[in-house]
Amino acid sequence: MGFLDIQNVTKSYGNVEVLHRVDISVDEGEFLVLVGPSGCGKSTLLNMIAGLEGISSGDIAIKGRVVNGVHPSKRNIAMVFQSYALYPNMSVGQNMTFGLEMHGVPKPERDKALAEVAKLLQIDHLLDRKPGQLSGGQRQRVAMGRALVRDPDVFLFDEPLSNLDAKLRVDMRTEIKKLHEKLQTTIVYVTHDQIEAMTLSTRIAVMNKGFVQQLGTPKQIYDTPANVFVATFMGSPAMNVVPARVRVVDGVPHAAVTDHDGQEQLLAFSQANLAQWDGREILLGIRPETITDPDGADRKSRNVVALRNMIGVTEPAGSDTFVTMTLGGRDAVARMRADVTVRAGTRFDFAVNMEKAVAFDPKTEERIEP
Amino acid sequence: MSAATQETAVRTGAVTRVFIYGLLIVFALFYLMPLFVMLANSLKPLSEITGGNMMALPQAWTIEPWQKAWSSAQIGVEPTGLRPYFLNSILMVVPAVAISTIFGALNGYVLTKWRFRGDSILFGLLLFSCFIPFQIVLIPMAMILGKLGLAGSVPGLVMVHVVYGIGFTTLYYRNYYAAFPTELVRAAMIDGAGFFRIFWRIMLPVSGPITVVSVIWQFTNIWNDFLFGVSFGGQSQPMTAALNNLVQSSTGVKEYNVHFAGAILAALPTLLVYIVAGRYFVRGLMAGSVKG
């Protein structure tokens, strides 16, 4: 049993079930990120942990105590909201200690806790200001400070960075990560940004349409996605998923994909059990960064395969150059080194690191286990 | 919005400006004419009015009509002036405005932040009361006041106006609070604040503009109400009913200067409320329509 247990939890509005049998167990000090597109149920789940929404069935337990009917203020949680939800009429200091005041903590203790947290977040010079006088980044800090002051069992973050501009978002992301490493608190964090999910979390729950699609470490999610949804949702640019046919040549299973001219090209799999799929259709998943020029290929890989194909579009992005080609009748993206010479409309010898390739069952869209 | 008006302001030429201001001044004078007539005539002896020109300034200035209207004019059968009725009106209007505003704020808070099944139907029903003409409810209201033993008393009038006002105040506060971020209420819930603490510490401190709107609206309507006052006032009739008795009396000489003074006295409190709180009134009505 974990520190925070979500057992068989569902949520329905009338007859519509929006969250289906969620089972997640979070250990103390873990940073769990719930990630998914809009309407996947991630915020609903977070609100259920907070006690802001009722649980239709199942149990949520914090530190072994089932909190299903417990009022939000009695769960010993703190929440950071997307809009920060700072009380506009109170000063920063009052905002941060409001929760302690409501819980009847005496003033000297409140002031001590406030001073500690304000110093930690470097907002001690802002304590007398009103939220309206703060910048976005400062408000964000105050919102986190308000949560920290309470010293709760579980921190809940509801898309806390989505109102910040791009640069500040990256800075605050690093700061949240630092804070977590320093304080080792238990955090549940909701976001739709897969990069936030990858960088911050110790574990990720990828959600879609009210189902947890996959629960695992960032590396597990990235390298061995459970299905096509997880594969394409996590990673930017998205994983290329193209139709292919398995052909066993000399006992080794190959993916036969059509290139720009409709010619079949053979890419040898590292996954031996795919031989069972000989002659059948699969979906081949290749991450853009595993398709490179031959010199840029991963030297540690034992299975780099050559692929000659027509270059459709090139997109130099400074650090990398993205190349689009036609593979299996669909657009596929390759991520090359920035200084590689590629010209649209010419043929090029790509190198594909097939060690990292994954195969999906086209019917269920589930990954074929090795 | 302000940027757009500034642009057009720059582009209009001097001739257009003169035309616009000229027209506005004419309308303003036209609109101020009745006030001028009332003020001028309330400050002259009766003989000057009956002797001829209503539009002229007083030749012999006097405040005697004001004194008479306030303290000694014949109201009905008693020569009390308007003073006791003024007090009646104050005793009625202050609690009625306060109570209906507080209830409106609480209703708006519940209807937006503590939603329940059927809340929009309830709100719709409350809105109905904004559209019911006074005359329709006179008889049922009289029966209820009689049963409660409140007929002909100031508390009775307070109750009538509170019941009538809640529809409007609820509408104001509900629409104001609808734009108030629910996340704040949720944050306060997690912080451990209960129903009334959230209302008192989070919602009310930011409700200034809409409270001004509600107070002005309720004050003006209740102060100016004649029908309920004359029907249910009994021995404690409000200012409006007394003014009617003063002006409409069919015996003796018609003292127009006293009537003018009395009418201004009756209108003064609402005027005062507008002058003090008027600039918030417009702001309050605009609140929520633009990001600010």
XYZ file of C-alpha atoms in Angstrom:
662
model
C 0.000 0.000 0.000
C 1.304 3.375 -0.955
C 1.223 6.835 0.558
C -1.637 7.909 -1.687
C -3.846 5.094 -2.970
C -6.365 5.450 -5.750
C -8.258 2.160 -5.875
C -10.773 1.288 -8.558
C -11.989 4.853 -8.676
C -14.687 5.854 -11.163
C -16.548 9.077 -11.755
C -19.945 9.388 -13.401
C -22.172 12.313 -14.170
C -25.637 10.813 -14.392
C -25.297 7.809 -16.660
C -22.081 8.998 -18.263
C -18.948 7.497 -16.813
C -16.108 9.949 -17.392
C -13.424 8.163 -15.414
C -13.114 4.386 -15.592
C -11.570 2.233 -12.864
C -8.424 4.136 -12.089
C -5.831 2.311 -9.988
C -2.743 4.249 -8.992
C -0.597 3.870 -5.932
C 1.800 6.703 -5.154
C 4.734 6.274 -2.771
C 5.914 8.893 -0.342
C 8.120 11.475 -2.041
C 6.973 10.496 -5.502
C 6.215 13.023 -8.229
C 3.285 11.647 -10.210
C 2.230 13.474 -13.338
C -1.209 12.941 -14.851
C -0.935 13.849 -18.499
C -3.401 13.713 -21.364
C -5.355 15.815 -23.836
C -8.264 18.059 -22.784
C -11.216 16.163 -21.426
C -9.267 13.010 -20.561
C -10.327 13.158 -16.923
C -6.992 14.177 -15.393
C -8.305 17.311 -13.683
C -11.393 15.447 -12.508
C -9.163 12.848 -10.892
C -7.103 15.556 -9.205
C -10.250 17.263 -7.912
C -11.401 13.932 -6.535
C -8.128 13.539 -4.645
C -8.612 17.084 -3.345
C -12.201 16.350 -2.335
C -13.641 19.039 -4.593
C -15.552 16.414 -6.559
C -17.290 13.323 -5.230
C -16.167 9.767 -5.950
C -18.767 7.626 -7.728
C -17.160 4.337 -6.720
C -13.850 3.086 -5.396
C -11.603 4.492 -2.681
C -9.006 7.191 -2.306
C -6.744 6.803 0.712
C -4.036 9.115 2.015
C -1.554 7.547 4.451
C -3.811 4.510 4.723
C -6.897 6.541 5.690
C -9.805 6.399 3.263
C -10.819 10.005 2.604
C -13.826 9.492 0.292
C -16.287 11.637 2.241
C -13.748 13.795 4.048
C -13.909 17.556 3.520
C -11.040 19.020 1.444
C -9.695 20.976 4.399
C -9.433 17.819 6.520
C -7.385 15.774 4.035
C -4.126 17.553 4.774
C -3.551 18.405 1.139
C -2.643 21.650 -0.590
C -3.479 22.601 -4.126
C -1.932 24.976 -6.630
C -4.489 26.108 -9.192
C -4.067 26.954 -12.844
C -5.206 30.553 -12.266
C -3.215 30.610 -8.976
C -6.486 31.510 -7.189
C -4.863 34.142 -4.991
C -7.348 36.086 -2.870
C -7.305 39.526 -4.521
C -8.218 41.471 -1.386
C -5.458 40.033 0.780
C -1.752 40.746 0.795
C 0.700 38.038 -0.230
C 1.439 37.273 3.403
C -2.257 36.993 4.289
C -2.828 34.823 1.245
C -0.157 32.403 2.322
C -1.247 32.148 5.943
C -5.021 32.107 5.337
C -5.112 28.305 5.494
C -3.169 28.230 8.756
C -5.452 30.893 10.180
C -8.521 28.852 9.237
C -6.981 25.820 10.933
C -6.550 27.822 14.117
C -2.760 28.003 14.117
C -1.624 30.806 16.470
C -0.134 33.921 14.899
C 3.500 33.496 16.026
C 3.608 30.036 14.443
C 1.967 31.332 11.287
C 4.526 34.091 10.975
C 7.375 31.646 11.491
C 6.091 29.275 8.811
C 5.508 32.213 6.474
C 9.008 33.563 6.957
C 10.555 30.159 6.251
C 8.617 29.544 3.064
C 9.000 33.118 1.839
C 12.757 32.786 2.187
C 12.787 29.418 0.435
C 10.870 30.839 -2.537
C 12.658 34.207 -2.423
C 9.448 36.181 -2.097
C 10.138 37.766 1.303
C 10.187 41.247 -0.236
C 6.689 40.778 -1.705
C 4.762 39.843 1.428
C 2.968 43.188 1.807
C 1.887 43.470 -1.809
C -1.487 42.587 -3.253
C -1.643 39.814 -5.884
C -2.665 42.375 -8.499
C 0.716 44.065 -8.143
C 2.687 40.909 -8.941
C 3.981 39.533 -12.221
C 2.874 36.121 -13.478
C 5.981 34.382 -12.200
C 5.676 36.002 -8.780
C 2.031 34.984 -8.495
C 3.063 31.456 -9.349
C 5.594 31.486 -6.517
C 3.044 32.856 -4.068
C 0.579 30.146 -5.065
C 3.231 27.513 -4.388
C 4.175 29.252 -1.178
C 0.599 29.115 0.006
C 0.669 25.368 -0.511
C 4.074 24.903 1.119
C 3.221 26.858 4.263
C 0.627 24.267 5.158
C 3.203 21.464 5.147
C 0.617 19.020 3.756
C 0.924 15.288 3.091
C 0.192 15.645 -0.615
C 0.642 18.568 -3.001
C -1.761 18.831 -5.894
C -0.841 20.926 -8.918
C -3.483 21.681 -11.546
C -1.681 22.841 -14.714
C 0.256 25.422 -12.722
C 2.489 26.587 -15.555
C 0.021 26.935 -18.405
C -0.625 30.648 -17.762
C 3.041 31.620 -18.023
C 4.909 32.639 -21.135
C 7.203 30.097 -22.751
C 10.480 31.175 -21.203
C 9.139 31.624 -17.683
C 7.461 28.260 -17.931
C 10.791 26.530 -18.496
C 12.358 28.421 -15.579
C 9.517 27.607 -13.205
C 9.595 23.986 -14.325
C 13.207 23.733 -13.261
C 12.338 25.450 -10.017
C 9.518 23.041 -9.192
C 11.867 20.160 -9.884
C 14.527 21.648 -7.612
C 11.952 22.230 -4.917
C 10.782 18.641 -5.097
C 14.309 17.293 -4.905
C 14.997 19.486 -1.906
C 11.804 18.846 0.037
C 11.039 15.282 -1.139
C 7.308 15.911 -0.907
C 4.616 13.802 -2.506
C 3.192 15.563 -5.534
C 0.394 14.856 -7.974
C 0.704 17.159 -10.943
C -1.746 17.584 -13.811
C -0.612 18.875 -17.192
C -1.356 18.507 -20.872
C 2.247 19.302 -21.730
C 4.153 16.084 -22.311
C 7.514 17.814 -21.858
C 6.523 18.924 -18.355
C 5.440 15.376 -17.684
C 8.732 13.902 -18.898
C 11.010 16.375 -17.144
C 9.306 16.639 -13.762
C 7.922 13.262 -12.932
C 9.221 10.201 -11.230
C 6.191 8.435 -12.703
C 3.678 9.349 -15.379
C 0.075 8.284 -15.827
C -0.931 8.930 -19.442
C -4.694 9.342 -19.641
C -7.160 9.429 -22.508
C -10.953 9.308 -22.610
C -11.190 8.535 -18.905
C -8.793 5.582 -18.987
C -5.264 5.416 -17.667
C -3.490 4.296 -20.825
C -0.145 3.639 -19.204
C 1.475 4.151 -15.813
C 5.239 4.069 -15.622
C 8.511 5.926 -15.345
C 9.216 8.544 -18.017
C 11.689 6.173 -19.679
C 9.207 3.288 -19.755
C 6.546 5.551 -21.218
C 8.876 6.940 -23.846
C 10.694 3.793 -24.905
C 7.972 1.202 -24.516
C 4.632 2.954 -25.024
C 1.718 0.648 -24.256
C -0.269 1.651 -27.319
C -0.413 3.980 -30.298
C -2.029 6.777 -28.264
C 0.772 6.898 -25.701
C 3.374 6.598 -28.458
C 2.080 9.567 -30.392
C 1.083 11.707 -27.397
C 4.449 11.568 -25.666
C 7.403 13.017 -27.543
C 7.800 16.004 -29.813
C 7.715 15.685 -32.731
C 5.432 12.695 -32.313
C 6.527 9.141 -32.974
C 6.073 8.062 -36.597
C 3.507 5.276 -36.738
C 3.299 3.817 -40.247
C 1.648 0.691 -41.661
C 4.106 -2.107 -42.455
C 4.085 -5.861 -43.150
C 6.248 -8.378 -41.331
C 8.508 -10.479 -43.602
C 10.857 -13.089 -42.218
C 14.077 -13.162 -44.258
C 16.825 -15.622 -43.231
C 14.991 -16.218 -39.943
C 15.003 -12.529 -39.023
C 11.713 -10.601 -38.966
C 11.763 -7.457 -41.081
C 9.346 -4.573 -41.420
C 8.456 -4.116 -45.074
C 7.432 -0.488 -45.627
C 6.769 1.321 -48.873
C 8.949 4.326 -49.630
C 8.211 7.490 -51.615
C 8.058 5.575 -54.943
C 5.860 2.801 -53.538
C 8.830 0.415 -53.503
C 9.028 -1.970 -50.544
C 12.022 -1.491 -48.242
C 13.065 -4.007 -45.599
C 14.054 -2.894 -42.113
C 15.323 -5.669 -39.828
C 13.657 -5.873 -36.400
C 15.596 -6.528 -33.200
C 12.476 -8.118 -31.754
C 12.704 -11.866 -32.535
C 9.148 -12.780 -31.519
C 7.762 -10.707 -34.397
C 8.566 -13.718 -36.606
C 5.156 -15.043 -35.471
C 3.590 -12.137 -37.349
C 5.161 -13.226 -40.673
C 3.089 -11.921 -43.565
C 0.717 -9.902 -41.363
C 0.094 -6.180 -41.133
C 1.475 -4.234 -38.187
C 1.949 -0.595 -37.270
C 5.621 0.297 -37.101
C 6.584 2.971 -34.566
C 9.831 4.880 -35.064
C 10.792 7.971 -33.070
C 12.046 10.861 -35.254
C 15.411 10.971 -33.483
C 16.103 7.341 -34.437
C 15.996 8.226 -38.145
C 19.216 10.112 -38.911
C 21.969 10.506 -41.444
C 24.439 7.571 -41.302
C 27.099 9.567 -39.422
C 24.602 10.768 -36.843
C 23.359 7.280 -35.992
C 23.650 5.957 -32.456
C 27.018 4.159 -32.326
C 25.997 2.004 -29.378
C 23.060 0.536 -31.261
C 23.572 -2.986 -32.626
C 20.904 -2.636 -35.272
C 21.173 0.436 -37.492
C 19.501 -0.185 -40.863
C 19.915 1.814 -44.056
C 16.866 3.332 -45.734
C 17.047 5.208 -49.042
C 14.137 7.551 -49.542
C 13.117 10.844 -51.158
C 13.308 13.967 -48.973
C 9.969 15.806 -48.933
C 10.451 18.926 -46.818
C 13.367 20.116 -44.706
C 12.797 22.250 -41.603
C 15.977 23.640 -40.049
C 15.213 24.391 -36.380
C 18.629 25.603 -35.321
C 19.611 22.772 -33.032
C 18.283 20.094 -35.382
C 17.004 19.779 -38.894
C 13.695 18.018 -39.344
C 13.174 16.113 -42.575
C 9.789 14.920 -43.764
C 9.482 11.912 -46.068
C 6.777 9.531 -47.216
C 6.871 6.164 -45.476
C 4.173 3.535 -45.664
C 1.976 6.083 -47.433
C 2.147 8.528 -44.529
C 4.336 11.474 -43.652
C 7.234 10.522 -41.406
C 9.631 12.896 -39.689
C 13.349 12.370 -39.207
C 15.454 14.425 -36.833
C 18.938 15.132 -38.242
C 21.948 16.997 -36.937
C 21.765 20.698 -37.683
C 24.746 20.807 -40.057
C 23.794 17.851 -42.236
C 23.376 18.673 -45.937
C 19.902 17.713 -47.104
C 17.942 19.057 -50.045
C 14.242 18.664 -50.618
C 13.399 16.593 -53.679
C 16.620 14.537 -53.633
C 17.235 10.979 -52.499
C 19.071 10.434 -49.254
C 20.485 7.501 -47.337
C 18.882 7.510 -43.916
C 20.010 5.376 -41.005
C 17.253 3.894 -38.852
C 18.029 2.663 -35.353
C 15.710 -0.356 -35.332
C 16.718 -1.281 -31.788
C 14.363 1.469 -30.637
C 11.549 0.625 -33.041
C 8.265 -0.677 -31.644
C 5.472 -2.621 -33.313
C 1.753 -2.262 -32.674
C -1.137 -4.587 -33.419
C -3.169 -2.629 -36.008
C -6.480 -3.974 -34.634
C -6.074 -3.223 -30.927
C -3.374 -0.564 -31.362
C -1.597 -2.212 -28.398
C 2.161 -2.678 -28.486
C 3.339 -6.185 -29.400
C 5.359 -7.290 -26.376
C 8.836 -8.571 -27.149
C -12.346 51.094 -25.935
C -10.851 54.283 -24.548
C -8.205 54.249 -27.271
C -10.918 54.210 -29.926
C -12.755 57.214 -28.463
C -9.516 59.134 -28.215
C -8.846 58.545 -31.876
C -12.211 59.917 -32.949
C -11.804 62.817 -30.533
C -8.635 63.837 -32.300
C -10.143 63.626 -35.735
C -13.241 65.807 -35.230
C -12.692 69.409 -36.259
C -13.362 72.571 -34.264
C -16.710 73.256 -35.953
C -18.019 69.818 -35.074
C -16.842 70.276 -31.479
C -18.694 73.567 -31.119
C -21.814 71.989 -32.546
C -21.610 68.984 -30.202
C -21.003 71.063 -27.094
C -23.671 73.592 -28.056
C -26.232 70.837 -28.465
C -25.242 69.212 -25.181
C -25.500 72.494 -23.305
C -28.966 73.152 -24.743
C -30.145 69.741 -23.630
C -28.581 70.136 -20.216
C -30.357 73.496 -19.716
C -33.623 72.014 -20.908
C -33.195 69.154 -18.454
C -32.311 71.481 -15.575
C -35.287 73.779 -16.203
C -37.737 72.020 -13.843
C -35.161 72.019 -11.059
C -34.637 75.732 -11.610
C -38.370 76.410 -11.464
C -38.735 74.380 -8.288
C -35.770 75.985 -6.550
C -36.680 79.525 -7.584
C -40.304 79.237 -6.554
C -39.540 77.498 -3.271
C -37.501 80.553 -2.265
C -40.085 83.270 -2.920
C -43.247 84.350 -1.092
C -46.537 82.964 -2.365
C -47.648 86.397 -3.575
C -44.837 86.462 -6.157
C -46.016 83.142 -7.637
C -49.707 83.971 -7.727
C -48.837 87.495 -8.912
C -47.379 86.290 -12.181
C -44.029 85.017 -13.396
C -43.109 81.445 -12.406
C -39.877 81.666 -14.376
C -38.474 84.735 -12.627
C -35.931 84.682 -9.819
C -37.334 85.668 -6.386
C -37.449 89.411 -5.679
C -37.695 88.896 -1.923
C -35.652 85.800 -1.021
C -37.102 83.698 1.797
C -36.590 80.243 3.307
C -39.912 80.344 5.055
C -41.609 77.893 2.610
C -38.880 75.346 3.404
C -39.386 75.734 7.127
C -43.107 75.435 6.709
C -42.909 72.342 4.520
C -40.529 70.714 6.976
C -42.196 71.431 10.272
C -45.605 73.097 10.203
C -47.496 72.478 6.954
C -50.868 70.784 7.128
C -50.490 67.069 6.235
C -53.949 65.554 6.189
C -55.465 66.753 9.469
C -52.266 67.407 11.443
C -50.077 70.494 11.031
C -46.850 68.521 11.457
C -44.974 69.315 8.266
C -43.064 66.560 6.473
C -40.593 65.927 9.303
C -42.240 62.849 10.970
C -42.839 61.254 7.583
C -39.261 61.853 6.573
C -38.273 59.910 9.673
C -40.729 57.150 8.752
C -39.128 56.889 5.335
C -35.628 56.676 6.812
C -36.745 54.020 9.307
C -38.234 52.059 6.436
C -35.616 52.510 3.765
C -32.437 51.796 5.743
C -33.351 48.331 7.045
C -35.163 47.444 3.802
C -32.113 48.303 1.692
C -29.710 46.579 4.067
C -31.716 43.381 4.412
C -32.559 43.004 0.725
C -28.927 43.662 -0.257
C -27.581 41.106 2.207
C -30.075 38.496 1.050
C -29.291 39.288 -2.593
C -25.581 38.818 -1.946
C -26.136 35.518 -0.152
C -28.487 34.299 -2.896
C -26.008 35.250 -5.595
C -23.218 33.493 -3.702
C -25.225 30.281 -3.320
C -26.572 30.329 -6.878
C -23.087 30.610 -8.387
C -20.711 28.909 -5.965
C -22.826 26.319 -4.146
C -24.886 25.094 -7.018
C -27.536 22.486 -6.441
C -30.111 20.626 -8.463
C -32.759 23.013 -9.781
C -30.812 26.145 -8.923
C -31.382 27.780 -12.292
C -35.130 27.152 -12.018
C -35.096 28.785 -8.589
C -33.174 31.738 -10.004
C -35.703 32.028 -12.838
C -38.542 32.105 -10.314
C -36.769 34.786 -8.304
C -36.395 36.821 -11.480
C -40.161 36.681 -11.934
C -40.556 39.022 -9.007
C -38.778 41.715 -11.048
C -41.581 41.646 -13.578
C -44.661 41.467 -11.342
C -46.493 44.817 -11.249
C -47.107 46.209 -7.750
C -50.859 46.431 -8.166
C -51.321 42.677 -8.609
C -49.959 41.802 -5.187
C -51.728 44.502 -3.188
C -54.559 42.321 -1.894
C -52.577 39.146 -1.107
C -49.906 41.294 0.483
C -52.505 43.048 2.628
C -53.804 39.661 3.778
C -50.339 38.411 4.692
C -49.445 41.618 6.525
C -52.721 41.380 8.420
C -52.085 37.754 9.414
C -48.565 38.644 10.567
C -49.865 41.616 12.515
C -47.576 43.945 10.574
C -50.261 45.941 8.756
C -49.919 49.717 8.957
C -46.443 49.618 10.514
C -42.900 50.441 9.447
C -41.725 46.800 9.874
C -44.565 45.776 7.567
C -43.348 48.174 4.873
C -39.790 46.941 5.384
C -40.941 43.384 4.799
C -42.887 44.296 1.670
C -39.886 46.094 0.173
C -37.443 43.354 1.136
C -39.602 40.722 -0.527
C -39.951 42.871 -3.618
C -36.290 43.836 -3.743
C -34.715 40.400 -3.377
C -35.405 39.564 -7.020
C -33.356 42.510 -8.231
C -30.548 42.229 -5.723
C -30.224 38.496 -6.394
C -30.000 39.191 -10.112
C -27.236 41.751 -9.557
C -25.148 39.631 -7.241
C -25.633 36.411 -9.142
C -24.371 37.962 -12.362
C -21.500 39.633 -10.548
C -20.436 36.460 -8.772
C -20.818 34.383 -11.923
C -17.714 36.155 -13.206
C -15.922 35.560 -9.905
C -13.405 32.704 -10.316
C -14.705 29.511 -8.693
C -11.112 28.403 -8.158
C -10.856 31.030 -5.415
C -13.748 29.433 -3.572
C -12.183 26.018 -3.998
C -8.846 27.288 -2.745
C -10.587 28.718 0.307
C -12.369 25.410 0.877
C -9.054 23.564 0.861
C -7.661 26.229 3.167
C -10.433 25.286 5.570
C -12.859 28.186 5.301
C -16.547 27.347 5.658
C -19.632 28.712 3.890
C -19.891 32.018 5.739
C -16.152 32.565 6.107
C -15.684 32.281 2.346
C -18.532 34.717 1.862
C -17.242 37.147 4.448
C -13.498 36.975 3.789
C -13.284 36.202 0.070
C -16.470 37.290 -1.724
C -17.672 40.385 0.141
C -14.374 42.316 0.094
C -14.462 42.351 -3.709
C -18.200 43.078 -3.993
C -17.905 46.858 -3.595
C -19.105 47.943 -7.059
C -22.133 45.663 -7.157
C -23.077 46.589 -3.593
C -23.135 50.240 -4.623
C -25.398 49.359 -7.544
C -27.686 47.346 -5.331
C -27.870 50.037 -2.638
C -28.583 52.855 -5.090
C -31.206 50.843 -6.907
C -32.957 49.682 -3.771
C -32.719 53.048 -2.037
C -34.176 54.921 -4.992
C -36.999 52.448 -5.546
C -38.000 52.103 -1.925
C -37.707 55.797 -1.159
C -39.734 56.731 -4.212
C -42.396 54.067 -3.755
C -45.850 55.532 -3.294
C -48.298 52.672 -3.790
C -47.085 50.337 -1.032
C -46.514 53.283 1.275
C -50.011 54.640 0.888
C -51.620 51.181 0.974
C -49.769 49.596 3.895
C -48.322 52.625 5.703
C -51.295 53.195 7.968
C -50.214 55.562 10.747
C -46.589 55.446 9.645
C -46.826 56.667 6.094
C -43.620 57.427 4.232
C -42.516 60.729 2.726
C -44.107 60.094 -0.677
C -47.585 59.624 0.778
C -47.195 62.709 2.965
C -46.068 64.801 0.004
C -49.183 63.720 -1.821
C -51.314 64.779 1.139
C -49.534 68.110 1.261
C -49.913 68.905 -2.418
C -53.366 67.454 -2.987
C -55.110 68.997 -0.002
C -58.400 70.460 -1.197
C -58.945 72.979 1.569
C -57.390 76.398 2.026
C -54.993 78.306 -0.202
C -52.666 76.299 -2.417
C -49.223 77.248 -1.170
C -47.183 76.482 -4.253
C -43.911 77.656 -2.732
C -44.354 75.188 0.157
C -45.253 72.433 -2.289
C -42.091 73.084 -4.288
C -39.977 73.021 -1.145
C -41.653 69.811 0.033
C -41.094 68.110 -3.298
C -37.404 68.969 -3.226
C -37.143 67.717 0.359
C -38.682 64.439 -0.727
C -36.218 64.061 -3.584
C -33.084 65.118 -1.703
C -32.005 61.773 -0.179
C -32.004 59.949 -3.522
C -30.135 62.859 -5.068
C -27.577 62.632 -2.306
C -27.124 58.896 -2.766
C -26.550 59.412 -6.488
C -24.036 62.186 -5.978
C -22.068 60.246 -3.350
C -22.100 56.842 -5.018
C -23.003 57.687 -8.609
C -19.610 57.199 -10.174
C -19.464 53.677 -8.747
C -22.908 53.026 -10.165
C -21.781 53.144 -13.775
C -18.631 51.226 -12.942
C -20.664 48.572 -11.180
C -23.068 48.146 -14.061
C -20.100 47.762 -16.396
C -18.287 45.296 -14.157
C -17.771 41.930 -15.779
C -18.524 43.239 -19.240
C -14.892 44.158 -19.779
C -11.751 42.604 -18.418
C -10.503 44.770 -15.635
